[in-house]
Each structure stands twice: as structure tokens, then as C-alpha cells.
Coordinates of C-alpha atoms in Angstrom, one line a residue:
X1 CA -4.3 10.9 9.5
X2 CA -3.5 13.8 7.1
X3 CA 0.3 13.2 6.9
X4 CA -0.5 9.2 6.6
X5 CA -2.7 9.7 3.5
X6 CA -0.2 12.3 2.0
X7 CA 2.6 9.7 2.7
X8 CA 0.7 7.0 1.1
X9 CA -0.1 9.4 -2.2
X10 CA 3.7 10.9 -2.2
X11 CA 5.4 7.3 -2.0
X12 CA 2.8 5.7 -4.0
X13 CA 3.1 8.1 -6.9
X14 CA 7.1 7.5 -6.8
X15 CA 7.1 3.9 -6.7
X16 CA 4.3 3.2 -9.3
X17 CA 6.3 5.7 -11.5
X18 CA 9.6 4.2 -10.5
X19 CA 8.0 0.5 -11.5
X20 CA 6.0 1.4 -14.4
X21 CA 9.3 2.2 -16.1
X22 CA 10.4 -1.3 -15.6
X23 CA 7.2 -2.4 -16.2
X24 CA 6.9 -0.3 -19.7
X25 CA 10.4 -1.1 -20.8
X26 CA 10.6 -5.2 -20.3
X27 CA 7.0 -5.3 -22.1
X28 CA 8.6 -3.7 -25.0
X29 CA 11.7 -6.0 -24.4
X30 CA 9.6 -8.6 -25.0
X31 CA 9.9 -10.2 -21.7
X32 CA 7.1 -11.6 -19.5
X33 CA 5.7 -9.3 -16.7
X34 CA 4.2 -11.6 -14.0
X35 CA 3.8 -9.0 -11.3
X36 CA 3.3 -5.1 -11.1
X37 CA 3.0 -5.3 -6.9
X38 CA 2.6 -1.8 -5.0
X39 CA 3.5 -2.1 -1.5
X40 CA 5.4 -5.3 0.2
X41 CA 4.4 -8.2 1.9
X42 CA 1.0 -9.8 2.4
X43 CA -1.8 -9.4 -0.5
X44 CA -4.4 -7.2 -0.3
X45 CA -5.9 -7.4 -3.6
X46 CA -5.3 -9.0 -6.8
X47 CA -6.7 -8.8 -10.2
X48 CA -4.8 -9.7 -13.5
X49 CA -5.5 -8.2 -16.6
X50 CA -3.5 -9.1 -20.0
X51 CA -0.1 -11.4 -19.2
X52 CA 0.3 -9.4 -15.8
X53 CA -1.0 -9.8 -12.3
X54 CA -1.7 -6.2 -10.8
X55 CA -1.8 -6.7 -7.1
X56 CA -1.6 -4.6 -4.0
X57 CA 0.5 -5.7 -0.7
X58 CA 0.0 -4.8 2.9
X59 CA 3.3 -3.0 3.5
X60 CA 3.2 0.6 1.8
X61 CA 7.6 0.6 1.6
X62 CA 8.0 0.1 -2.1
X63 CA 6.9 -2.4 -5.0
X64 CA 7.9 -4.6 -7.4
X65 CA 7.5 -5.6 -11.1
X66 CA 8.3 -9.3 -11.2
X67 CA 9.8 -10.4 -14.3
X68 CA 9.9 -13.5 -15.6
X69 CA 13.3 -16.0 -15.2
X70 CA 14.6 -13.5 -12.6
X71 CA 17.3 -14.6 -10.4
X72 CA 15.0 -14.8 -7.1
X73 CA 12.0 -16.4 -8.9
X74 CA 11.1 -19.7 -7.1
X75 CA 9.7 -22.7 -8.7
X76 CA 6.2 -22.8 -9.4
X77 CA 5.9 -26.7 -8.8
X78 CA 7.8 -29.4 -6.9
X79 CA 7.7 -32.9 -6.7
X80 CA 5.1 -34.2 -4.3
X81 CA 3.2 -30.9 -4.3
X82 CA -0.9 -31.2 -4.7
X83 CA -2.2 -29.5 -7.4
X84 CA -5.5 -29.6 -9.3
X85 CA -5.4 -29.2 -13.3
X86 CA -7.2 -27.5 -15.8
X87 CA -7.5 -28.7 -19.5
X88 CA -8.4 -26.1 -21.8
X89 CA -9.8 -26.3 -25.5
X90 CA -6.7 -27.6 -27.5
X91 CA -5.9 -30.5 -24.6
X92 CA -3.2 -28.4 -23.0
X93 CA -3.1 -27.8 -19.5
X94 CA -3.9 -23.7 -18.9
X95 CA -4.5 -23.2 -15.2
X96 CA -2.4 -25.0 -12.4
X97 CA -3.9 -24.5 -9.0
X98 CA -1.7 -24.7 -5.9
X99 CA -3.5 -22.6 -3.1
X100 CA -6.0 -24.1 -1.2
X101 CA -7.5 -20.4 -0.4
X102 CA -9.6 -21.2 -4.3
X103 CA -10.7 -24.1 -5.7
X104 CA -10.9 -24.7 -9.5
X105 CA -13.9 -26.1 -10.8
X106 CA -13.6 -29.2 -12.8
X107 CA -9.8 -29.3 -12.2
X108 CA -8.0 -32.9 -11.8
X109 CA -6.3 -33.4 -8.6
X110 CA -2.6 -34.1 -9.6
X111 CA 0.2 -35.2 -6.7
X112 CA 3.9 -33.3 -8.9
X113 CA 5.8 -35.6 -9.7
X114 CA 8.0 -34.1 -11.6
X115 CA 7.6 -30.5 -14.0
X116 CA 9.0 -28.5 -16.7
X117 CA 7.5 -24.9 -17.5
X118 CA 10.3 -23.3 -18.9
X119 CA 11.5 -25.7 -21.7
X120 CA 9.7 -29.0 -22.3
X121 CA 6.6 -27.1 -20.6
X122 CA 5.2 -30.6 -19.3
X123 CA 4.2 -31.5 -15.6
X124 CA 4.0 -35.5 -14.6
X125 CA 2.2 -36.7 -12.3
X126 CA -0.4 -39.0 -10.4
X127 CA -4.1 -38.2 -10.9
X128 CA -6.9 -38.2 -8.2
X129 CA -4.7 -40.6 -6.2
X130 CA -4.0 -43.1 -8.7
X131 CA -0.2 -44.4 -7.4
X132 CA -0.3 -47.4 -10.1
X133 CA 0.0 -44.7 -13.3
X134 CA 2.4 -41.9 -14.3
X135 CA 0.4 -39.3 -16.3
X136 CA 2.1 -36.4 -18.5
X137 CA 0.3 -33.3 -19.6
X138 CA 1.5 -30.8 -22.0
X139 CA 1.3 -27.2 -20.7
X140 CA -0.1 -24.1 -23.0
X141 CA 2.7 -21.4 -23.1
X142 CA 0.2 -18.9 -21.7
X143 CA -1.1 -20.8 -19.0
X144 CA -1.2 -19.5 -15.3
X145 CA -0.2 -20.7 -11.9
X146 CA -2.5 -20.1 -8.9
X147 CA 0.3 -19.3 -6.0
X148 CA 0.0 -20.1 -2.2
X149 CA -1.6 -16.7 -1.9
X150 CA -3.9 -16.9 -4.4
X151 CA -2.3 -14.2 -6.5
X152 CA -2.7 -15.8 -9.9
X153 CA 0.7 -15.2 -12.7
X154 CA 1.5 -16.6 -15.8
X155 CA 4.3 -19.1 -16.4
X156 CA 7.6 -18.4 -17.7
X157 CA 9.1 -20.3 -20.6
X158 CA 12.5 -19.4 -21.6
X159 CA 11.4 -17.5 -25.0
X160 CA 9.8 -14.5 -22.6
X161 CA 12.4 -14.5 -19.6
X162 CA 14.7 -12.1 -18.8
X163 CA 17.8 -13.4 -19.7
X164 CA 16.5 -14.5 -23.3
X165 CA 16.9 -10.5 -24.7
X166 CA 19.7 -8.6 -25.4
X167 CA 22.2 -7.0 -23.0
X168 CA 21.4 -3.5 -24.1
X169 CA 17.7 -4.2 -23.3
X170 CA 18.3 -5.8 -20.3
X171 CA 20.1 -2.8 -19.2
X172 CA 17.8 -0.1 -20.1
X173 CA 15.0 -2.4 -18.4
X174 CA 17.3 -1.8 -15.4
X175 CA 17.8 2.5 -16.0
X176 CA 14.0 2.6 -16.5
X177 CA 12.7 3.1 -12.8
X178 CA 15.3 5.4 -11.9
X179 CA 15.3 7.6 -15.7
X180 CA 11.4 7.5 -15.1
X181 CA 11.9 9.2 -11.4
X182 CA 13.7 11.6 -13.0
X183 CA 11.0 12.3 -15.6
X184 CA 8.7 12.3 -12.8
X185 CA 10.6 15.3 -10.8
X186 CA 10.5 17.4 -14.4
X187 CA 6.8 16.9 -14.9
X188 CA 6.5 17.9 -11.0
X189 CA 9.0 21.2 -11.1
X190 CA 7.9 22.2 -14.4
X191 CA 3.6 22.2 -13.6
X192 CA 4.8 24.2 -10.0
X193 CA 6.8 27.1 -12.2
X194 CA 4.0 26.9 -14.2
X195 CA 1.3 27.6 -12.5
X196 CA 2.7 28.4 -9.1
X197 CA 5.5 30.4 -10.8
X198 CA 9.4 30.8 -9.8
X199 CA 11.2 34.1 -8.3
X200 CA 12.3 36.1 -11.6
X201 CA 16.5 36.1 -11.5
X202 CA 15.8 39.8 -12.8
X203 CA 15.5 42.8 -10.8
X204 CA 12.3 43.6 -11.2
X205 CA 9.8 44.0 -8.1
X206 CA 7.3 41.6 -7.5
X207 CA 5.9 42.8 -3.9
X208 CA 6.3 45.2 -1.1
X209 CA 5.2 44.6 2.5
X210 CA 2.9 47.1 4.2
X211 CA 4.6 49.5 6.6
X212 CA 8.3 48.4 5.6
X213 CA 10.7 50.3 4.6
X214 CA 10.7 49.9 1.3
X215 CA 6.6 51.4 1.2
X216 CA 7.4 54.3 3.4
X217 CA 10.5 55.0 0.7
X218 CA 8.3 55.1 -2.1
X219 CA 9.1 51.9 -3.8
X220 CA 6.2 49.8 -5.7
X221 CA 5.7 47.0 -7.2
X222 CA 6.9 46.2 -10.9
X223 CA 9.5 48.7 -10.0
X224 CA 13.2 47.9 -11.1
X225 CA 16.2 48.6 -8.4
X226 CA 19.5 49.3 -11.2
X227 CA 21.8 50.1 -8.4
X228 CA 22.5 50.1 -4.7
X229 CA 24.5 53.2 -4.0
X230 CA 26.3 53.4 -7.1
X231 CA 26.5 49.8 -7.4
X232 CA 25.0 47.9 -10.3
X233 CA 21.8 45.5 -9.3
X234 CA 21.1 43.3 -12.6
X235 CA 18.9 41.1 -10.3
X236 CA 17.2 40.2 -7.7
X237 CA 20.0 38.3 -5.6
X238 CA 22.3 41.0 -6.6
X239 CA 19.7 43.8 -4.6
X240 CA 20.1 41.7 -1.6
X241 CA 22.9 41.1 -1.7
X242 CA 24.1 44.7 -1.4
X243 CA 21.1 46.2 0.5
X244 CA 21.9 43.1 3.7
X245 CA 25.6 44.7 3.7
X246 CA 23.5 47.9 5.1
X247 CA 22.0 46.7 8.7
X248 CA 20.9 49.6 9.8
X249 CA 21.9 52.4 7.2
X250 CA 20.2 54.7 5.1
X251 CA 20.8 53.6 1.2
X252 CA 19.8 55.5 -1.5
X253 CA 18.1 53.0 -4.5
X254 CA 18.5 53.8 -8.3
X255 CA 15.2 53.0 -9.6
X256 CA 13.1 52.8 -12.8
X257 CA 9.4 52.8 -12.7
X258 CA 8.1 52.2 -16.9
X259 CA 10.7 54.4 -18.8
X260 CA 10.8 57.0 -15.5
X261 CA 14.4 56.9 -13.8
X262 CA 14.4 57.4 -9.9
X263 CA 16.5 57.8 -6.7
X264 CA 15.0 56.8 -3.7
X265 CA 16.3 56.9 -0.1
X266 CA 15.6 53.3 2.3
X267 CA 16.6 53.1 6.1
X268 CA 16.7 48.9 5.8
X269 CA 16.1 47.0 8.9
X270 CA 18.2 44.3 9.9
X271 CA 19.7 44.4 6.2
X272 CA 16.0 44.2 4.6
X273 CA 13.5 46.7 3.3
X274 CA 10.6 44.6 2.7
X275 CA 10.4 43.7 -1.2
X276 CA 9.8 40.3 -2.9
X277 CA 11.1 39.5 -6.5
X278 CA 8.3 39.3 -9.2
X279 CA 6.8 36.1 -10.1
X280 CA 7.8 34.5 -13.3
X281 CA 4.9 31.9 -14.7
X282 CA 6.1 31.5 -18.4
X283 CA 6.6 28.1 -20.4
X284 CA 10.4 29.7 -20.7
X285 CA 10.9 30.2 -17.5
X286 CA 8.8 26.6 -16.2
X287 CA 11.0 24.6 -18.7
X288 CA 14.8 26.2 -17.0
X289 CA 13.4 25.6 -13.6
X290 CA 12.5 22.3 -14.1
X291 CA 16.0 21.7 -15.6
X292 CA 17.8 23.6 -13.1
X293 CA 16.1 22.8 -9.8
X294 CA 16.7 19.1 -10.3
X295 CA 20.5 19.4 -10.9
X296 CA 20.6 21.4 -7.8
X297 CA 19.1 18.8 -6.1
X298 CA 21.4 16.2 -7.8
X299 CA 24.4 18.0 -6.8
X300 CA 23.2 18.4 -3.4
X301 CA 22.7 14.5 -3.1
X302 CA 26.0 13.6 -4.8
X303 CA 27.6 15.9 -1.8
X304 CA 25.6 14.0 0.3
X305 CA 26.8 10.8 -0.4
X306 CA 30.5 11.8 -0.5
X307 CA 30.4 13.3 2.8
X308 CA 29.2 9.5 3.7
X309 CA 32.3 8.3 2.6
X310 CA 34.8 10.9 2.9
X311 CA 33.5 13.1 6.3
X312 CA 32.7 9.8 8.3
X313 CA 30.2 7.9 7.8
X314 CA 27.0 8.5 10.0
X315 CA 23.1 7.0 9.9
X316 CA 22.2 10.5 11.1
X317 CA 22.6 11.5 7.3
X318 CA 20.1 9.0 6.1
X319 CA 16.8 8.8 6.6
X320 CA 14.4 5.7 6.3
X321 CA 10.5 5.6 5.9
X322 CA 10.0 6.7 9.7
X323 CA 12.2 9.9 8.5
X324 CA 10.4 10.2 5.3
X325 CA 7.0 10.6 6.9
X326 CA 8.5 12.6 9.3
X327 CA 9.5 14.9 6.9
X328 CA 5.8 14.4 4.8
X329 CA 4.1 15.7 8.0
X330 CA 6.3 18.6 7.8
X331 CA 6.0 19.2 3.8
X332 CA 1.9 18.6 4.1
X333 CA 2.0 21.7 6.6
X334 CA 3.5 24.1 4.1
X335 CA 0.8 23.5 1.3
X336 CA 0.5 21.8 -1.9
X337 CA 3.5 24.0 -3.2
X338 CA 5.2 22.0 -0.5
X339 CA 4.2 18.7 -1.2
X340 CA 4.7 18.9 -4.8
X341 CA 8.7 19.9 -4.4
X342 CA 9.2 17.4 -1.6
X343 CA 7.6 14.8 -4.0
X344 CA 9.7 16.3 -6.8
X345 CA 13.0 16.0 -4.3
X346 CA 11.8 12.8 -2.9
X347 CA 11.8 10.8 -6.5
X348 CA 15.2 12.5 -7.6
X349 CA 16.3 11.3 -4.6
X350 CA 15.0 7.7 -4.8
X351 CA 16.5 7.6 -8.1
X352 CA 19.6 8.2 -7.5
X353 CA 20.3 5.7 -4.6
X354 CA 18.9 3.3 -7.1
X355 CA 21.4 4.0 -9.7
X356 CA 24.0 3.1 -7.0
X357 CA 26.3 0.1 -7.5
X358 CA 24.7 -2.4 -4.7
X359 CA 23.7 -5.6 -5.8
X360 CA 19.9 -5.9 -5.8
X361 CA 19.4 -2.3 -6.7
X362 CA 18.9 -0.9 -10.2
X363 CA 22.4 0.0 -10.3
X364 CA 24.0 -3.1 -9.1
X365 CA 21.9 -4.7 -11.6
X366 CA 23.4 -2.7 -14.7
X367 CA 27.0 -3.4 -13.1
X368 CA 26.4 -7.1 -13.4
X369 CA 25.3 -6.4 -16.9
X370 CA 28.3 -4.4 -18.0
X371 CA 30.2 -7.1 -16.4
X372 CA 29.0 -9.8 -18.6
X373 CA 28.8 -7.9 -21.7
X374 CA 32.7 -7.6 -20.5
X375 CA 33.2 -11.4 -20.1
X376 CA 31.1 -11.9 -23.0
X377 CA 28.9 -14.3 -21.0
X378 CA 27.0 -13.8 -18.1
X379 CA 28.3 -15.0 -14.3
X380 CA 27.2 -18.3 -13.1
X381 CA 23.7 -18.1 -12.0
X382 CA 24.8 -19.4 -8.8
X383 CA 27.3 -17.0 -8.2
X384 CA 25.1 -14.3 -9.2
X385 CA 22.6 -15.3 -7.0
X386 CA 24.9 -14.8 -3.6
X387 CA 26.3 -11.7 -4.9
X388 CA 22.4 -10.1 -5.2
X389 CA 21.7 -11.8 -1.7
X390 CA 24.9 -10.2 0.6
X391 CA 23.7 -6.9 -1.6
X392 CA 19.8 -7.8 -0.1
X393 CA 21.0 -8.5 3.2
X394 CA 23.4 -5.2 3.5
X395 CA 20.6 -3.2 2.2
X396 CA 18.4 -5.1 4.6
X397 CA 20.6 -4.7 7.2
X398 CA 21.3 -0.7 6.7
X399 CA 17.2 -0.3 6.6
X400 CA 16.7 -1.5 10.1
X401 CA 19.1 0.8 11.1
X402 CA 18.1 3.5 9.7
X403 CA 14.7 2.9 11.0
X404 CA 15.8 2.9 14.3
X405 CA 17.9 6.2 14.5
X406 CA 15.0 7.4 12.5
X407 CA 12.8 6.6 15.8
X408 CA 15.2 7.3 18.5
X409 CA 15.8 10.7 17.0
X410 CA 12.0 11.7 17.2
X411 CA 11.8 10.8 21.1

């Protein structure tokens, strides 16, 4: 139950993060937000506040911020759908009802018979089963939709859709989930050095184990190792690096203790004497690490992901969500420390398979954006659409299997 709760607050932190950088971005773009979902699938729990509906879905594998005049955005009416209407004060119609999970009070039964909510912003129709007369009602601009599920959005006219802002907003709407996982892993590495702290790259001391070598030699801590038998030691790595090169041998240690110079004499065991580096917990120090320990990561990802294409591709290098709470139960063992970095890792991670060049992911997206700043027009909304749905359905596809190895390989 632990790991499942830990899984839920990991993922769930990275995905509200990842879509609240959308989110943030297309509100200042000036386009529409419909929908800030967490989770997938089935709703759970609705409540709309503002121009946005903020809902919660049963499936906790990712979210969505549904913009309006998106290429997968469905119609909200058809002909012959049911509908009840409801007037408000300047004659316009500002609630359209579809679901038959809430019932409006005082709205007019309408059978569609035809709609516009994106231009004209009109819907015709026949009231409370009146065949013999076509009615039209105007539509306020702000008005909502009731949907099947009872999750209740606003329309989208053409002056708040997607499409309607510039390319160069368009595309940093697209950058904005994965920039903001990046930001997310800073934050994260930067509070751990700073209160956790980071082993100190100097060669300075930080602990010595009880009965080791290095406490029957004489060494303490905040003590500073200069050389290795004769050999320089600037820091820590360097110290064991040359003391591991002696498995079994006695070593003598140049040391300073305040401005006192020493030489000790260590038998090490097995190439180690039994010393930590010191602890660094400075904002200097927090602020490198939380620079440096990302790149690592990146670089170690980027590897990754050419060894997919260059050493043979294999699902055994992936992992899915089955591997990713695999790998939670494992973090939540070590400690908060733990769970922090594997958060950290976890949204660098995200981010950069976002950023990759697959239709229906953040990256994809920004390709078909450079392309039509290229053409100077955007693709054919048709075409556009079957290039994001192979993209959905090779995604798609590659999750299921994923998933799969993921649960073979724990039984």
C-alpha cells in the first residue's frame, strides 16, 4: 500500500507539473483551457472553476490539458442529438445539456438540428417535440456544454482555439510540459543538496567508521588526505582512487589536521580504509548540483536512447508504468533522500521522451509546427490528423508492450 501511495504522489507530482506548464502557457497564449484532467479514463470527480474544468479520471497513467480547437476535439453537438437549453439574462443560450446523468432545471428540450459553436455560434433546432417549427438560438461565447459524462467545459469559438495564435506561441505551449519537468528536477536536486547535502569534490573528511582502518591509523574527521604515498590527492575521488590501487598494502597518508601537517600509516582492506567525504550543504554548492546532476542524467538518457537505435533495439531497456512502480517500491525503501532523486530522475526522464519527434507527443507536436512555419501554412487538418493518430497508435502500441515485458520480467 506504501509503494502504491508513493507511486500515486511521484507520478502525480510529475504529471500535474508536466500539464500545468501547458496549462500556464496557452492561458497566457490566450487560448481556451477546457480541461486540466489528472489521470485517464473514466471520471472520478469534476469541478470547474474560471473557463476551465479541473477533473480527476480513474486511470492514474498521465493527464491531459484539453485545449480548445485541438485536432482530436470532437463535436459538442450533432444533428438529431437531445439536448435541453438554458437561456441566460441577455437571451443567449449559456448552458447546453447533453448527459442524461443531470438534469437542468428550467432547460428547453431541443432535438439538434443543426449547430455552430465555433463561428456563427448558433444551434437550430426543434423545441419540446414541436416537428412543425425550426427554432434558432444564439449562443453566448462563454457558455458551457454538459458532456455525456457529466464533466461540464466551455465552448470553443475560433477567437480562443489553438490554431488562432501565433506559431511561436503555439510552440512554446508545446515546450512547456517538458521545460516545466525540467524545472521540476532543479527545484527537487537543489532542496536535497540543500538540506540533505552533496559529497564535497574536495578532500576533506567527512566521516570515519568505528574499528576501520582508517580509526585505528589515527585519521579523524575534518581531516584533509594531500597525498597518497607521494601522490597528490586534491579530492576526494582522487583519495580513492589511489588508496583502492592498495588491496591489501600498508600506505602511508599525507595529512593536515587545522594548519598541523601529518603522516599517517593505513593497512586498507580490500582497497578501503573506512572514510566518507564531508558533507557539503551550501546554496553554492545546492545550486552546481542541481545543475550538474541533471545533465548527468540527461546524458545518461540520450545514451540510452542511442543504444536503442544503434546497439539493437530491445523492450528490456524501456520500462512502462508496471516498471516504474517497480522501481518506486524500490526508491520508497531507501528513504525520502531516495524518493526525492528518483522523482527528480523520473521527470527528467519524462521530459525528455516528450521532447521526442513522435506525433502526438510534445515533440512531434513542435515538429509539425516548425513544418508549417516552413510551408508558411499549416498541413491540412485532415492530414494532420492521421499523422498524430499512426503516432497515437505506435505509442499505443509500444505501451502494451512494454507493459508486458515489464510483467513477465517480475515473474
Amino acid at each position: 500500500m506504501s509503494t502504491f501511495i508513493w507511486f500515486l504522489i511521484i507520478f502525480g507530482t510529475i504529471v500535474i507539473v508536466h500539464e500545468f506548464g501547458h496549462f500556464f502557457f496557452a492561458r497566457k497564449s490566450g487560448i481556451l483551457v477546457r480541461e486540466f484532467s489528472v489521470g485517464m479514463g473514466p471520471k472520478l470527480y469534476s469541478k470547474r472553476s474560471g473557463s476551465t474544468a479541473y477533473t480527476v479520471r480513474m486511470l492514474p497513467l498521465g493527464g491531459y490539458v484539453r485545449m480548445a480547437g485541438w485536432q482530436d476535439e470532437e463535436a459538442d453537438l450533432r444533428p438529431g442529438m437531445q439536448v435541453s437549453l438554458i437561456t441566460g439574462a441577455n437571451g443567449k443560450i449559456s448552458r447546453i445539456n447533453t448527459s442524461d446523468k443531470l438534469m437542468l432545471e428550467g432547460g428547453v428540450p431541443v432535438q439538434v438540428s443543426a449547430s455552430d459553436l465555433i463561428d456563427k455560434l448558433t444551434i437550430s433546432g426543434y423545441a419540446n417535440g414541436d416537428e412543425s417549427q425550426l427554432l434558432t438560438w444564439d449562443v453566448d461565447h462563454d457558455a458551457t456544454v454538459i458532456e455525456k459524462d457529466g464533466t461540464e467545459v466551455q465552448i470553443a469559438p475560433r477567437d480562443v482555439q489553438f490554431q488562432s495564435v501565433s506559431i511561436w506561441r503555439r510552440i512554446l505551449v508545446n515546450f512547456a510540459g517538458p521545460m516545466n519537468n525540467f524545472i521540476l528536477a532543479f527545484i527537487a536536486f537543489f532542496v536535497l543538496a540543500l538540506t540533505m547535502g552533496v559529497p564535497s569534490t574536495g578532500n576533506q573528511i567527512g566521516t570515519v567508521s568505528s574499528n576501520s582502518p582508517a580509526a585505528r591509523a589515527g585519521l579523524q574527521a575534518n581531516d584533509r588526505i594531500v597525498a597518497v604515498d607521494g601522490k597528490q590527492t586534491g579530492s576526494f575521488q582522487a583519495v580513492a582512487t589511489q588508496i583502492g590501487k592498495h588491496k591489501q598494502q600498508s600506505i602511508k597518508l599525507s595529512v593536515r589536521r587545522g594548519g598541523k601537517a601529518m603522516t599517517l600509516t593505513v593497512k586498507p582492506k580490500k582497497g578501503l580504509i573506512g572514510i566518507s567525504s564531508a558533507i557539503d550543504r551550501n546554496i553554492g554548492t545546492a545550486l552546481k548540483y542541481s545543475v550538474t546532476e541533471p545533465w548527468q542524467l540527461t546524458r545518461q538518457i540520450l545514451g540510452a536512447l542511442r543504444s536503442l537505435v544503434t546497439g539493437g533495439f530491445s523492450l528490456n531497456k524501456l520500462a512502462g508504468p508496471v516498471g516504474i512502480y517497480t522501481m518506486t517500491s524500490q526508491a520508497a525503501s531507501g528513504g525520502l533522500y531516495t524518493i526525492i532523486w528518483f522523482m527528480a530522475s523520473l521527470s527528467i526522464n519524462l521530459g525528455i521522451m516528450n521532447l521526442l519527434p513522435i506525433p502526438m507527443l510534445d515533440g512531434g507536436k513542435i515538429v509539425l509546427n516548425i513544418i508549417e512555419m516552413i510551408r508558411r501554412k499549416p498541413l491540412p487538418p485532415e492530414k494532420e490528423g492521421m499523422v498524430t493518430l499512426v503516432g497515437a497508435a505506435l505509442v499505443f502500441a509500444l505501451m502494451i508492450a512494454v507493459t508486458i515485458n515489464d510483467i513477465l520480467r517480475i515473474f
